[in-house]
mmCIF file of C-alpha atoms in Angstrom:
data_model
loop_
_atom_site.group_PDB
_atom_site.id
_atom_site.type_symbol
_atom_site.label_atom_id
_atom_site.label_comp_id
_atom_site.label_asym_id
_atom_site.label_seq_id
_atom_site.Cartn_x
_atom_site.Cartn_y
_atom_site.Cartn_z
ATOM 1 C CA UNK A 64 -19.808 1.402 -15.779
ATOM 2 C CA UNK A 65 -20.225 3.847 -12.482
ATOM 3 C CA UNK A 66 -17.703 3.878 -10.624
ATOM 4 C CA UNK A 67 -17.950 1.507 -8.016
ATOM 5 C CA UNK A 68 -16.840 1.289 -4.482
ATOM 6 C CA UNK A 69 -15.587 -1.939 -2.380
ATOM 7 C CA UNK A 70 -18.158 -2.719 -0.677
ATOM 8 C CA UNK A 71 -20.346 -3.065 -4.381
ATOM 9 C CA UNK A 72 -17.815 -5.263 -5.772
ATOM 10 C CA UNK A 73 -18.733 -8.722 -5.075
ATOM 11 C CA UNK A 74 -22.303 -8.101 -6.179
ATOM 12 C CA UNK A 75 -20.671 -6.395 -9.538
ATOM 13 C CA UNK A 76 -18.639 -9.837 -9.854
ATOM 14 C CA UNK A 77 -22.277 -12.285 -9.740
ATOM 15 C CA UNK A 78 -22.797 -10.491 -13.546
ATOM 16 C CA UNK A 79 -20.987 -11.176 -16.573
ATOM 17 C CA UNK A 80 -17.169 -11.391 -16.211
ATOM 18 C CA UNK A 81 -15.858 -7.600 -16.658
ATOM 19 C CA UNK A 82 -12.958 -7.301 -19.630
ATOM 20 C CA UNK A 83 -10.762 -4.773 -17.094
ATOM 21 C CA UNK A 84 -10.916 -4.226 -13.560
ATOM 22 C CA UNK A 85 -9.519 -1.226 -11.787
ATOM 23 C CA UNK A 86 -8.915 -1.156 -8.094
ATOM 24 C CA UNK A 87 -7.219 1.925 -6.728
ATOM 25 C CA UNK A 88 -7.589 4.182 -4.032
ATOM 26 C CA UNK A 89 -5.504 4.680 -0.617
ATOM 27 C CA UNK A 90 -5.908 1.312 1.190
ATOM 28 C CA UNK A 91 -3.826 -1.493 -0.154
ATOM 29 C CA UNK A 92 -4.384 -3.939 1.646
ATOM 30 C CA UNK A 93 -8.157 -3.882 0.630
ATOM 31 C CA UNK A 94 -7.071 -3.753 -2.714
ATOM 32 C CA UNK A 95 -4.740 -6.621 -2.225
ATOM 33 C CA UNK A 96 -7.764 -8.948 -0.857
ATOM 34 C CA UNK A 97 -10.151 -7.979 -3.842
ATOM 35 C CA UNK A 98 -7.462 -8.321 -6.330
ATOM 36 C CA UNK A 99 -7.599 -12.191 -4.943
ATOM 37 C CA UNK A 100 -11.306 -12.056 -5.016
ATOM 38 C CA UNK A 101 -11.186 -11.435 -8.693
ATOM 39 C CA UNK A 102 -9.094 -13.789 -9.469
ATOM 40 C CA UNK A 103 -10.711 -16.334 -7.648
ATOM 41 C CA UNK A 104 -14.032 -15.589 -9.103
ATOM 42 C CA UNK A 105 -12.597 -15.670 -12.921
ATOM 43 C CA UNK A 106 -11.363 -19.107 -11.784
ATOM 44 C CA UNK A 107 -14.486 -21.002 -10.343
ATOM 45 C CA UNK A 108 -16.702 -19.546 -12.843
ATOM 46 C CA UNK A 109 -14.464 -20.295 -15.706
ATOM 47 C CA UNK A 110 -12.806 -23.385 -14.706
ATOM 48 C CA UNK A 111 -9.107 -21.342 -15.487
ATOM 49 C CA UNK A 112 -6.581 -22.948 -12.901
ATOM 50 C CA UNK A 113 -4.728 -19.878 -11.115
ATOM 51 C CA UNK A 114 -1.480 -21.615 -11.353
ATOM 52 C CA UNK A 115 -1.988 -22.311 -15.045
ATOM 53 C CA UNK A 116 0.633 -20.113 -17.061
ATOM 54 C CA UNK A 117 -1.167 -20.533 -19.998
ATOM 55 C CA UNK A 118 -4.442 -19.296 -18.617
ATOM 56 C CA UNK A 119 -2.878 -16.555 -16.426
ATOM 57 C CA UNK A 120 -0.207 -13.778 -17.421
ATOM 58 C CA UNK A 121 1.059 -11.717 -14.901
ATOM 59 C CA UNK A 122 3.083 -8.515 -15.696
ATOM 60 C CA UNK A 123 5.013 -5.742 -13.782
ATOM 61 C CA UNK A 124 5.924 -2.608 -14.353
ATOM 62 C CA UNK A 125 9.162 -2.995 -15.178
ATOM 63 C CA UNK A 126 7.994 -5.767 -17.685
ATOM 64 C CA UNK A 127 5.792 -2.751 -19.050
ATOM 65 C CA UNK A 128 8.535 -0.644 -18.924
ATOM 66 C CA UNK A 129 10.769 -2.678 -21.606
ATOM 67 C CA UNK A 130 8.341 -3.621 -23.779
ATOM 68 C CA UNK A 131 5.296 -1.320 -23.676
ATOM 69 C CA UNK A 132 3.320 -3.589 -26.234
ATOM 70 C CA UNK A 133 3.472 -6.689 -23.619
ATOM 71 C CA UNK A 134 0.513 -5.977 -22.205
ATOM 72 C CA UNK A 135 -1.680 -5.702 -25.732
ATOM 73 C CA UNK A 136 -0.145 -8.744 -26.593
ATOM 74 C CA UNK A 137 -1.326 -10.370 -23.499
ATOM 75 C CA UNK A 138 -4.630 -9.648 -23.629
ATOM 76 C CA UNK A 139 -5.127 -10.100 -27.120
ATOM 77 C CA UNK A 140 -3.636 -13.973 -27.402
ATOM 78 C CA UNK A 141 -5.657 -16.380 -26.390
ATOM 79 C CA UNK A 142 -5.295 -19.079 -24.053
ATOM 80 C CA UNK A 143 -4.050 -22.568 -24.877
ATOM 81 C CA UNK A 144 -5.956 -24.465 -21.550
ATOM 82 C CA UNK A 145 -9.079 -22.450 -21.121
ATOM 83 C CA UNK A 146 -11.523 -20.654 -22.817
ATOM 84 C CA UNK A 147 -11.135 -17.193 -20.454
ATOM 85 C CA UNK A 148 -7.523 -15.738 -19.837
ATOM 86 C CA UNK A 149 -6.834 -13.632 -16.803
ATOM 87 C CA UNK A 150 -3.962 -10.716 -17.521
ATOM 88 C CA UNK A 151 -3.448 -9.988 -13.731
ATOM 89 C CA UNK A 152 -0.455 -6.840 -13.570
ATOM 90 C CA UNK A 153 1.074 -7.198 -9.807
ATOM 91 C CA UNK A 154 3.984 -5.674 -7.814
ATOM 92 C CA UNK A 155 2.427 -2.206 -7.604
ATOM 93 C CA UNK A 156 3.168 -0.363 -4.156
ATOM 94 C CA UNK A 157 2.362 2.903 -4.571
ATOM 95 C CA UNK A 158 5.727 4.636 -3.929
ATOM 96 C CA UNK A 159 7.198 4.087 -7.964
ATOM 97 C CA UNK A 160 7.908 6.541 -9.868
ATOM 98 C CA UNK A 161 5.509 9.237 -11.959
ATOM 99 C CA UNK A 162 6.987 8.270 -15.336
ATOM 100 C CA UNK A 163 6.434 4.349 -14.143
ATOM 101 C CA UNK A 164 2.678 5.162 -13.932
ATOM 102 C CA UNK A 165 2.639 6.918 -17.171
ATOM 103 C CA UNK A 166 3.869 4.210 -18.977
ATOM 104 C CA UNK A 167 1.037 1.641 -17.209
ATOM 105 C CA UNK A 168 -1.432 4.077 -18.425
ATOM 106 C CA UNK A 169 -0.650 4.776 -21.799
ATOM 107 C CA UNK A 170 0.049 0.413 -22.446
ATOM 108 C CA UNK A 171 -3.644 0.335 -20.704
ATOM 109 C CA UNK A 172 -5.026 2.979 -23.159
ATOM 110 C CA UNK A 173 -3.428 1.933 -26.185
ATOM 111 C CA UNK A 174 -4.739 -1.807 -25.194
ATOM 112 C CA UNK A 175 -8.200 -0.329 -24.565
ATOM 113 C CA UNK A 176 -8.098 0.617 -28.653
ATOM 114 C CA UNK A 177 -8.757 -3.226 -29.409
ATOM 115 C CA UNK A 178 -11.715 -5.273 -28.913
ATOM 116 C CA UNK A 179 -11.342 -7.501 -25.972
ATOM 117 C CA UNK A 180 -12.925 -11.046 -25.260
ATOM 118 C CA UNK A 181 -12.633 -13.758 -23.589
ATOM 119 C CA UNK A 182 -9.902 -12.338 -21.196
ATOM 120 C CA UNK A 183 -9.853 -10.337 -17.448
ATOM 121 C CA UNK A 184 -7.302 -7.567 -17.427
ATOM 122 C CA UNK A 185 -6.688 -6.966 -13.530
ATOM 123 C CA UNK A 186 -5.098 -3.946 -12.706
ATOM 124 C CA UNK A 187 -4.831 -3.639 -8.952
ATOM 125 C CA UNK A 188 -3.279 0.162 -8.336
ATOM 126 C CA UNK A 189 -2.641 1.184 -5.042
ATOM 127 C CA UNK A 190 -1.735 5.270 -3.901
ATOM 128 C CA UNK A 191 -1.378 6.724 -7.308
ATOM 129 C CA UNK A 192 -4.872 7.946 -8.941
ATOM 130 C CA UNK A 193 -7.274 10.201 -8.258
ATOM 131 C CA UNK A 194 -10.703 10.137 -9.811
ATOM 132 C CA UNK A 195 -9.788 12.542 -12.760
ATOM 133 C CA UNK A 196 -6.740 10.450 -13.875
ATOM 134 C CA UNK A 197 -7.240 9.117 -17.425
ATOM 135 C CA UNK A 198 -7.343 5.412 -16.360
ATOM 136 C CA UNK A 199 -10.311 5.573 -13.674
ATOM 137 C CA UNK A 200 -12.121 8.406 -16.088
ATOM 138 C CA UNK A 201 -11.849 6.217 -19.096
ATOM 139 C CA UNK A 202 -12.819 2.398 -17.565
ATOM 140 C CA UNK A 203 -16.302 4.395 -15.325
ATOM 141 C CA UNK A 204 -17.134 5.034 -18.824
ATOM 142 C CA UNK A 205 -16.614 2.089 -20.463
ATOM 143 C CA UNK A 206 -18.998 -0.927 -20.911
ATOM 144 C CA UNK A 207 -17.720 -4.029 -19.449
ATOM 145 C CA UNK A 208 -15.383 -3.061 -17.272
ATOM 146 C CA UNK A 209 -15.182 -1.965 -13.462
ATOM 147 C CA UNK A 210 -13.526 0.844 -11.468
ATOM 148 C CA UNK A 211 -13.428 0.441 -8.195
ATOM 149 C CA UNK A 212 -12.465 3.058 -5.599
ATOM 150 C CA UNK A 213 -10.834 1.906 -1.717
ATOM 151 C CA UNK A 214 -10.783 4.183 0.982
ATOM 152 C CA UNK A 215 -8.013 4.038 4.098
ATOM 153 C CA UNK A 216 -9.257 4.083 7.332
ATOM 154 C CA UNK A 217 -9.356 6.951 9.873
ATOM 155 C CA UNK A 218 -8.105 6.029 13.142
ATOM 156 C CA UNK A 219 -11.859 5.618 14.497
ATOM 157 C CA UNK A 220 -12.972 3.033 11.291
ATOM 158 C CA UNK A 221 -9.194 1.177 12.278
ATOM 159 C CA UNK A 222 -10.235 1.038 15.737
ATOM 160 C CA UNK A 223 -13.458 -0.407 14.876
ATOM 161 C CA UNK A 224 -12.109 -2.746 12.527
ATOM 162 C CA UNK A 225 -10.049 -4.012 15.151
ATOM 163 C CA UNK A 226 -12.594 -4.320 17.827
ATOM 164 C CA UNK A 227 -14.676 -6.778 15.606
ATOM 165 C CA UNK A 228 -11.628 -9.117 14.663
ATOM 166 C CA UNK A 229 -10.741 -9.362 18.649
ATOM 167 C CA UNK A 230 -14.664 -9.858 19.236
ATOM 168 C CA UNK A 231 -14.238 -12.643 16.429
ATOM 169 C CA UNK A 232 -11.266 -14.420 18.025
ATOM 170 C CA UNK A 233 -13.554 -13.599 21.630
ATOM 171 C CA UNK A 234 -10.979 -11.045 22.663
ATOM 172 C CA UNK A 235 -10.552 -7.885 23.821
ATOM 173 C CA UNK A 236 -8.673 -5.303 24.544
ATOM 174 C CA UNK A 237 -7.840 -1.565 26.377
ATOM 175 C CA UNK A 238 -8.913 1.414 24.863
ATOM 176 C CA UNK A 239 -5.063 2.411 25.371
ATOM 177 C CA UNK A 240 -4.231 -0.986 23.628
ATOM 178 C CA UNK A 241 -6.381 -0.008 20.589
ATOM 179 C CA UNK A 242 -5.125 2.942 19.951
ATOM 180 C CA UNK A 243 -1.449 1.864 20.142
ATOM 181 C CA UNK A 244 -2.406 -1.406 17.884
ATOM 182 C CA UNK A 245 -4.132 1.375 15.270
ATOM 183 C CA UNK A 246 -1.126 3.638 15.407
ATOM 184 C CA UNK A 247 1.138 0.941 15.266
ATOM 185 C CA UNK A 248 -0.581 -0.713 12.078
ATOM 186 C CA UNK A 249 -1.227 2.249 9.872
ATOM 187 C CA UNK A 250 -4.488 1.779 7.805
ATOM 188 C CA UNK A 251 -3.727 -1.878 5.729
ATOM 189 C CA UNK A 252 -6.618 -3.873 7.041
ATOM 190 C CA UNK A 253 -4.856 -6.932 5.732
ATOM 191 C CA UNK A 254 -1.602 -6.202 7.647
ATOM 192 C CA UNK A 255 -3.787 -5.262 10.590
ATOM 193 C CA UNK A 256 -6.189 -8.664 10.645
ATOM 194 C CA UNK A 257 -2.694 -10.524 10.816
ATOM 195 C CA UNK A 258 -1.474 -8.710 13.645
ATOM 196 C CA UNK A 259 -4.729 -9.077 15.344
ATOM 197 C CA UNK A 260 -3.952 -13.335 15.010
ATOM 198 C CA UNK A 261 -0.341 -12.961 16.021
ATOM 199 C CA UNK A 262 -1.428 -10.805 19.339
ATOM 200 C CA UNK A 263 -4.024 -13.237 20.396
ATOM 201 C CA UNK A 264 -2.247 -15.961 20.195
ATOM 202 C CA UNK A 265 0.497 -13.836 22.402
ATOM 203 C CA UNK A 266 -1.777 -12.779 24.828
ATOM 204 C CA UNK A 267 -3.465 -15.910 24.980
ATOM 205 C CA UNK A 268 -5.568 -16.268 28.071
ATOM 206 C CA UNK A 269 -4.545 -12.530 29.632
ATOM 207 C CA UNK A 270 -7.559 -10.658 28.642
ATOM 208 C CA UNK A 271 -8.232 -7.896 28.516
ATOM 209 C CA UNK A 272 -5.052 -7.286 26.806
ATOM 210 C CA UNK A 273 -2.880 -4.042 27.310
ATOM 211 C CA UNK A 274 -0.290 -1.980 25.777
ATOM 212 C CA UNK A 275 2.572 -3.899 26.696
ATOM 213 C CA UNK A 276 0.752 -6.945 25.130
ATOM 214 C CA UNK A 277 0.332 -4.477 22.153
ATOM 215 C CA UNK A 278 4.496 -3.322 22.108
ATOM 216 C CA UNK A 279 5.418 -6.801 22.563
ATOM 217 C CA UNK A 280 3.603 -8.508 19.825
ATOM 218 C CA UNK A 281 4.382 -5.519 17.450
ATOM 219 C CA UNK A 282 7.713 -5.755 18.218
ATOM 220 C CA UNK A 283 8.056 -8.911 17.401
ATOM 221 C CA UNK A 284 7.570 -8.245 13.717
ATOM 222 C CA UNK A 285 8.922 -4.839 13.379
ATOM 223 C CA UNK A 286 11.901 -4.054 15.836
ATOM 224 C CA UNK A 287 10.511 -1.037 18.393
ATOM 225 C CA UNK A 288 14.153 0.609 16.908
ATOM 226 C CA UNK A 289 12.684 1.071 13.228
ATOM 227 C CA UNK A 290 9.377 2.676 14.684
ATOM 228 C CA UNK A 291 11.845 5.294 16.629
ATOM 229 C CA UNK A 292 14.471 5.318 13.972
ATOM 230 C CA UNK A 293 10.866 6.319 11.960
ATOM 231 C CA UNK A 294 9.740 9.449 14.255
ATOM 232 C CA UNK A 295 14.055 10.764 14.407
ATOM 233 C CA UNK A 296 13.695 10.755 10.930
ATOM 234 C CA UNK A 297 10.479 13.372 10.745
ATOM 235 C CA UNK A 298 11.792 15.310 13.653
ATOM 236 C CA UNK A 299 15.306 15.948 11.578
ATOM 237 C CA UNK A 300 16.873 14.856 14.662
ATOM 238 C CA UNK A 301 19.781 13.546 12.633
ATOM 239 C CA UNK A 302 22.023 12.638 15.834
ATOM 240 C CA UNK A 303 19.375 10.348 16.919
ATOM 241 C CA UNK A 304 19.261 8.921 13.806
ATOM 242 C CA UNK A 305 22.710 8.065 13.387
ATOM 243 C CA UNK A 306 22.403 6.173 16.658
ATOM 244 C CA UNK A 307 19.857 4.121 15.910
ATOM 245 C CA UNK A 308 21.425 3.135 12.645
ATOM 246 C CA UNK A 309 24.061 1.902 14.645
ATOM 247 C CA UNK A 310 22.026 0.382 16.917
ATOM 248 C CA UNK A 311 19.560 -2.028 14.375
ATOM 249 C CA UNK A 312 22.672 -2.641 12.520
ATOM 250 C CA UNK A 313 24.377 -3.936 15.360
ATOM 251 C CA UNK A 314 21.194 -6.016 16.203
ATOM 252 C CA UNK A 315 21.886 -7.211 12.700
ATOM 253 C CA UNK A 316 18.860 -5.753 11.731
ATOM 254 C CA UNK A 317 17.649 -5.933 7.691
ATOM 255 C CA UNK A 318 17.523 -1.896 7.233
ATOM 256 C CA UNK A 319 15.261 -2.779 4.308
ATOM 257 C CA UNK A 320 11.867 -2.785 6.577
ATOM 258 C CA UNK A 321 13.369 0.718 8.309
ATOM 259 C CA UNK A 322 13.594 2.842 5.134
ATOM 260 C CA UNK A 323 10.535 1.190 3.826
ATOM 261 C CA UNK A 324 8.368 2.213 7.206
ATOM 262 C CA UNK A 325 10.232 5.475 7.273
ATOM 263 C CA UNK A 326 9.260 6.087 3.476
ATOM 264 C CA UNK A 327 5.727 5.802 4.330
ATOM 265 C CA UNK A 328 5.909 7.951 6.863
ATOM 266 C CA UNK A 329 7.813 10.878 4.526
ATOM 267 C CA UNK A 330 4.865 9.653 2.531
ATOM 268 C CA UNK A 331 1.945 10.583 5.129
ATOM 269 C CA UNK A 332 4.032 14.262 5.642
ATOM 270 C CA UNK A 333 3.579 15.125 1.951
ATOM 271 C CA UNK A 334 0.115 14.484 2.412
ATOM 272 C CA UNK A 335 -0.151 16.776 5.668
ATOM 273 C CA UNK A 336 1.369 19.164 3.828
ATOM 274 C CA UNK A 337 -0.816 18.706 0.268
ATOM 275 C CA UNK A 338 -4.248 19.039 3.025
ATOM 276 C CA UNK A 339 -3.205 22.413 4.999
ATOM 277 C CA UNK A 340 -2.553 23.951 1.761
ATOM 278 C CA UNK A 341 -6.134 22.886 0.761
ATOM 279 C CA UNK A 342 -7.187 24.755 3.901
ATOM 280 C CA UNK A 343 -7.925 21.293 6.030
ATOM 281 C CA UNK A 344 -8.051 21.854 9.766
ATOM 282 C CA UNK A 345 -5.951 19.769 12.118
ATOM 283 C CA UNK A 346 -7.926 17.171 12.968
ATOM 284 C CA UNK A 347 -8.869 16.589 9.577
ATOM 285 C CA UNK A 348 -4.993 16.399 8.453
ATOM 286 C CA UNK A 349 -4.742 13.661 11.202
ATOM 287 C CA UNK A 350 -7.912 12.043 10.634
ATOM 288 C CA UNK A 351 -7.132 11.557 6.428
ATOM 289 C CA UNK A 352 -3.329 10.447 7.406
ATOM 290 C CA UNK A 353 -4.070 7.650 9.670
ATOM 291 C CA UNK A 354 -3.231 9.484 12.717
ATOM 292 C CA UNK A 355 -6.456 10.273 14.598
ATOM 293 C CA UNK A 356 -5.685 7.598 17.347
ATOM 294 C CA UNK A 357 -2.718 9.006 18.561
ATOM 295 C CA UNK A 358 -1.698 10.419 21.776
ATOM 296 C CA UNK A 359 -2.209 14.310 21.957
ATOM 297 C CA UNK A 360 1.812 14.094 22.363
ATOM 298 C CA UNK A 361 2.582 12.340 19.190
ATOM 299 C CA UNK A 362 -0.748 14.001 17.031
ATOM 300 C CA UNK A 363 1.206 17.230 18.109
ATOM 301 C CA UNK A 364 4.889 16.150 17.543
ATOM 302 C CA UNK A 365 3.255 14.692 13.443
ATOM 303 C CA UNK A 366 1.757 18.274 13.056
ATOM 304 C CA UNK A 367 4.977 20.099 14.065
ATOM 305 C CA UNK A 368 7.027 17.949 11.929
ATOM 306 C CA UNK A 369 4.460 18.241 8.756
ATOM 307 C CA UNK A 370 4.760 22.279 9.435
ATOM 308 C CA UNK A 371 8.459 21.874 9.577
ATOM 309 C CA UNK A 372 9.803 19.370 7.059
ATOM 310 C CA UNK A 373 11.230 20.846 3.912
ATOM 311 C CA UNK A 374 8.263 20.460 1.034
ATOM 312 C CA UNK A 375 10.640 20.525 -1.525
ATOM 313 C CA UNK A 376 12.900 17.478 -0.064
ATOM 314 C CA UNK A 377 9.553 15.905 0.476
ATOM 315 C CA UNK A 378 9.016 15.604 -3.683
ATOM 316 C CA UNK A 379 12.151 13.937 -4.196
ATOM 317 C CA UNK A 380 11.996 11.316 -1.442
ATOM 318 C CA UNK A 381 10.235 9.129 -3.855
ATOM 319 C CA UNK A 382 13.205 8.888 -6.795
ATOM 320 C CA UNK A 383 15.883 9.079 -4.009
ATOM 321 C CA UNK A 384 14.544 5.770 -2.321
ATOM 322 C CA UNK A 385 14.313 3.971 -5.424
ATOM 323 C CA UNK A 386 17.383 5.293 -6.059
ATOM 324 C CA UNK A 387 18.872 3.740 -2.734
ATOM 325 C CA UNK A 388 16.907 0.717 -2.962
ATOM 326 C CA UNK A 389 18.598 -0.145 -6.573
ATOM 327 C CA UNK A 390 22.421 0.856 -5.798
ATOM 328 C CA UNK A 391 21.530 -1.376 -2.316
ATOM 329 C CA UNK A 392 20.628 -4.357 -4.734
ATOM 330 C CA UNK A 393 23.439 -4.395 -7.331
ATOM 331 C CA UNK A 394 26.105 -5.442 -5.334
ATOM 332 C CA UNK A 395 28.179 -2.577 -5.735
ATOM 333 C CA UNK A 396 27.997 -1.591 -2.596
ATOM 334 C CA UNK A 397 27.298 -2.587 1.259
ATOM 335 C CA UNK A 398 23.273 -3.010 1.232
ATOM 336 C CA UNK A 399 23.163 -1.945 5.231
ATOM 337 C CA UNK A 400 25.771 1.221 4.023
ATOM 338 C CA UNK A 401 23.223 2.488 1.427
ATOM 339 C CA UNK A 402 20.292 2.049 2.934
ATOM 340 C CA UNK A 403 21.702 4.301 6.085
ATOM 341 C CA UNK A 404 22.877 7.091 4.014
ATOM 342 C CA UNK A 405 19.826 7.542 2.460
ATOM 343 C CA UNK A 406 17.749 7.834 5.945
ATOM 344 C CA UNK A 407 20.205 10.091 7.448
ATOM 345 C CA UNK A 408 19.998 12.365 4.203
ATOM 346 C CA UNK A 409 16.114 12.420 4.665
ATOM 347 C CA UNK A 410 16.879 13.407 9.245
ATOM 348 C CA UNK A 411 19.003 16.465 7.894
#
């Protein structure tokens, strides 16, 4: 089938049941929500119970990784409760590893070789494919199933998005407040629709709400330290870096979220850096990484550090923070002790 985008995909889902569907693209969150959707709608139409472990497999990549055959097998046994089985492969971020995606596409292609029925394969892919890889190329051409493509936001559809869910909960805020919300958020429209909830009910009858509604209620999840810790980080200000390690970990602070926002942020660089190469103008390279609604202070301080960060330390920052994550989560070593090496070796 065409390839689809999100918008088309609940009218796709009133036809027959599709044997695979494919979300990828930039925005996870949306592909996070429709992943749900899919699920949902193989459920009510089928009468398969979502908690049933007979009727629904879910796999991982790692799962994949040990036993590459797993996920034929899945889809080609039946299920003992119902007569339509849902093979639903979660835990897909967008930061693994390029050999981790190889190995989910070729256990998808070699699957692909058998005659499906009777079964959903849901394949929710967030960050990794572009319209030429073999997995979107092969399921737009195949009968049955559906590839559907989600977009991030630029700062302007964020802002947007945001206006409407205050205007839902009949709330409002500065333009100052929406652009720090939007730059505070990134471009996860689930993450950002919770936020929106959690600041209304901060703010609660002090409307319009400001900024320092906006820092407050942010803070509140994600410690204003990590956000800074964040920016030291892509301004190789390694002495500020160091202090704010010492400064969350004193707090007692899980550095788990920190290298996790800094990561994306590495993340957003490498795409900077991919864009001016194509020839993309400034704005542009803002607009396409989420930073549009900035202040001209911090647009300028994102270019600068995009123009200055090493592109080859960029390419390993993937493998090096799985790398930390794993050694944090044996046990062999402090987690906290880890965690900070590895985001002062990215400030250097």
């Amino acid at each position: 089938m065409p390839a689809l985008y999100a918008s088309k995909l609940p009218e796709a889902l009133q036809g027959p049941l599709p044997l695979v569907v494919l979300l990828w693209g930039d925005e996870a969150g949306g592909i996070r929500q429709a992943a749900q959707l899919v699920a949902n709608t193989v459920a009510s139409r089928t009468g398969l119970a979502l908690d049933d472990p007979f009727g629904v497999e879910t796999l991982t990549l790692p799962d994949l990784a040990a036993e590459p055959s797993r996920l034929t097998d899945a889809c080609l046994t039946l299920a003992f409760t119902s007569p339509h089985k849902l093979v639903w492969l979660k835990g897909v971020s967008g930061t693994e590893r390029a050999e981790e995606v190889k190995q989910l596409t070729e256990a998808v292609l070699a699957t692909l070789q058998h005659p499906l029925q009777g079964v959903t394969l849901l394949l929710p892919i967030p960050g990794h494919l572009d319209k030429k890889h073999a997995l979107v190329k092969t399921l737009e051409g195949q009968q049955g199933s559906l590839a559907v493509r989600f977009f991030s936001d630029t700062g302007r559809d964020l802002e947007s998005f945001l206006k409407a869910e205050l205007a839902r909960h009949n709330a409002n805020a500065t333009n100052g407040a929406l652009q720090l919300l939007a730059a505070g958020l990134g471009a996860d429209r689930e993450i950002a629709r919770r936020e929106v909830e959690k600041l209304v009910c901060y703010a609660g009858a002090e409307q319009p709400m400001t900024e320092a509604h906006v820092q407050a209620s942010l803070c509140g999840a994600t410690p204003s330290g990590v956000f800074l810790l964040a920016e030291a980080v892509l301004a190789q200000n390694t002495a500020k870096v160091d202090t704010l390690l010492d400064q969350l970990q004193e707090q007692g602070e899980d550095l788990n979220g920190a290298l996790v926002l800094t990561l994306g942020e590495l993340t957003k660089l490498a795409k900077a850096q991919a864009l001016r190469a194509a020839g993309e103008a400034d704005e542009a390279i803002l607009a396409q990484c989420g930073k549009g609604a900035l202040p001209p202070a911090a647009k300028q301080a994102f270019l600068a550090a995009s123009r200055r960060y090493p592109a080859a330390r960029l390419a390993q920052v993937p493998e090096r923070a799985l790398d930390a994550l794993q050694l944090a989560r044996s046990g062999l070593l402090p987690s906290d002790h880890v965690l900070a090496r590895a985001l002062l070796s990215w400030s250097v």
